[in-house]
């Protein structure tokens, strides 16, 4: 899977406050009808907010529903007392009965007996640990009133596993529900009296069981909703080696969120509403479409049949083998049985109206499906997918194993894309490319296709055993996406994007709230939270580091091929990968791959390498780079660091690079005394930060000021990123940061400019949120002056290269945001030209966001833009319009936008996280967004799974640039009041840590800013 927005810049801003005791919904408002004053605005501006959240009024029922709690467990208080585990507590001793003790004991026994009765008679299911007696032999298929659930773990027992599933699904678009018929063939591995599998929100109407070739008979299905599990219990043991079949009939509503088997709609070019149903099963949602063993290691083969009305078509993982007319007038599409075993989260089916363009590539039929009116936009995706399929077939030396590969653009889709085997689903923005589209849009589409195609091997063919090693899927797919594109489509300049992503992954991993790449996960929220930049970008970064440190360019590839071949069709954990790579590493100079890489996957964070030099002796020391330094607990962290370096005598070509392995706390290398400076981490291929010490930084800064081109642009960007990071750590002064930035007036390359802009914008926005108006003005002048010449050189006409587009869009977006006059005038002129041309003039794709954002500051043009947005069909342009709309600083309009995103009528709910992110860039927007998030939290976590990337993004957008104690108190108070509705999320810890960090930086550096800006 790839999350939407993983390619976007980090949100640029932050803010806010609040005191909520209830959670009223935001009204649907017309922008002109509102005069909304955020309750927290005064607090924010003065930075004096006090919070008095009353957390007694929790909406326990809805939170219980969200967590899948059964009715009996409605409140936390009840949960404590009604815990089924109570039954297993040893009886309290009453062995010395005084009269008083006897009374107490009798009372106690009465209470225990009452509680036991309550447990047995409460509606909903109950459960207990294995071995508790069955209470009756009720035969209803879903009546579980008084049965004991025979399993008490989050993970399923391994005594039985599925061999194959036969699924028949009949969606009904009139009632927005579906019926299902699932036949599961299973094999018994250990003697057992139970089958436990997953099911969520499925109303099971009939269940039968057959052992071997025996007769099928009805069985009772027990359900334990908190863990989304169902079970069948048997009076006699099923024996190891036996096969059996469970058949289940059920009904369920099509999901109205973006997971499971969900319904979706869009408006076609004639203004008609069209409906469709699609699936999104990763990570835990196959269980919402069919009962199954919904863990990645329970691989099986699947056969899918879809019953549909004549006017729709259906797609699934495999090719369609036949269509039959059923007695009820429905058509039944039957798809071939999968030829390879796969995990449940990779199963997919879609019912709707789609049109393909197809091509045969190495005997595989590759098709790109879109809604009919967007068929013209599929050519680029088809050509790119075809090239990449050939590349991967060749690179992995294993051919893509299915007969067909479909890529489908879904009009309403939350993630960026999902790698379902043979049926990859995408947002339209990440698949469709119009004739007018820019190279940057093509870069996005090619990246996502490259990522999802890599998954057909990494993830689909060889799958992580459990979500704790999600990085084996995502880190690899991310690495392969960049690696393959550098070879197949070098004109897309993908390296810049990959470098920027690695910097952002380091920023997150420098926090105490980060986690090891390989981390144990035991709850649905923890599984969701693994979909973050540590699994994706850090995972990819450590693979890059390993590949770059191995001698020869084929060794890494050989190890990967060996790993894929050895574990084809199986599940693995991180050690399996390192062992495969260790086997092919025949060099004796290189440290053992397994030992080296374990230090990067088993502990969070990364090293700070500090350099000190005496003559020809260079001493390197490592320590944990931890921004919020409660360092004591991590002082023992140690990495095997493949340190690369170049010197002033040879610094640009790959051959200049030298390698030193730092595997202890410190190590010493020798350089000629004549060397003036060293730059470590050549082209930033390593995942560590370097402190050169006062003299070392001085020498580099001097060299850069004379000729910046003595270093590659990646090295220059790496120095910028590192010095800002060290400033956050308190290791270098802000004055030193400014000394390095002095050279920027001569910088013309994309990567260093974008990194410097991002870092400076971040400080600007923090100052703005603190209402430091004097410093805000001076910071603005500083940024505009530093980049003034380069900005003035940018053109506003069509540009052909990706790096030119990346450079100018970053410069112009900053200049226009800071209201630089020339920039805003140019943008306004371009917008007028666009409006007046009546569709004959197109704004270059990379400039649309900046042009629409400037236009949106005028009330009239905002209205025009909204109308255009509603009629636009090309998704990429539509997204740019939405970004423009969301950049308004007009309060009533902001309120309307947030509300519209939540309702999903004019602005699809899938785009709400991105709207919030953009809204939060302005001071006003952040005020309203923070209020909105607090007031609508319950609805947000119903629409987006708790812990999901969407929720992570919303929290980060609203908090990451706050920097005062009162903001910290307000954010902490709000999230702690949520309890199980969010207080435990890692992104909340990250938010709090970030605010404290910002606060510390501001307090330390405000005097410097005052003096030096
Ligand atoms: Zn992925």
GROMACS .gro file of C-alpha atoms in nm, residues 31 138 207 264 352 372 426 481 527 570 667 676 694 732 815 894 913 960 978:
model
   19
   31UNK     CA    1  -1.956   3.056   0.356
  138UNK     CA    2  -2.721  -2.404   2.175
  207UNK     CA    3  -2.311  -2.232   0.921
  264UNK     CA    4  -1.857   0.455  -0.333
  352UNK     CA    5  -1.894  -0.089  -1.121
  372UNK     CA    6  -1.533   0.549  -1.915
  426UNK     CA    7  -0.527   0.355  -0.716
  481UNK     CA    8   1.023   0.223  -0.648
  527UNK     CA    9  -0.097  -0.241   1.334
  570UNK     CA   10   0.597  -1.822   0.210
  667UNK     CA   11   3.704   0.468   1.585
  676UNK     CA   12   4.146   2.073   0.445
  694UNK     CA   13   3.344   2.381   1.534
  732UNK     CA   14   2.537   2.433   1.696
  815UNK     CA   15   0.736   3.381  -0.241
  894UNK     CA   16  -1.240   2.785   0.627
  913UNK     CA   17  -0.677   1.512   0.574
  960UNK     CA   18   0.367   2.013   1.471
  978UNK     CA   19  -0.991   1.086   2.473
   0.00000   0.00000   0.00000
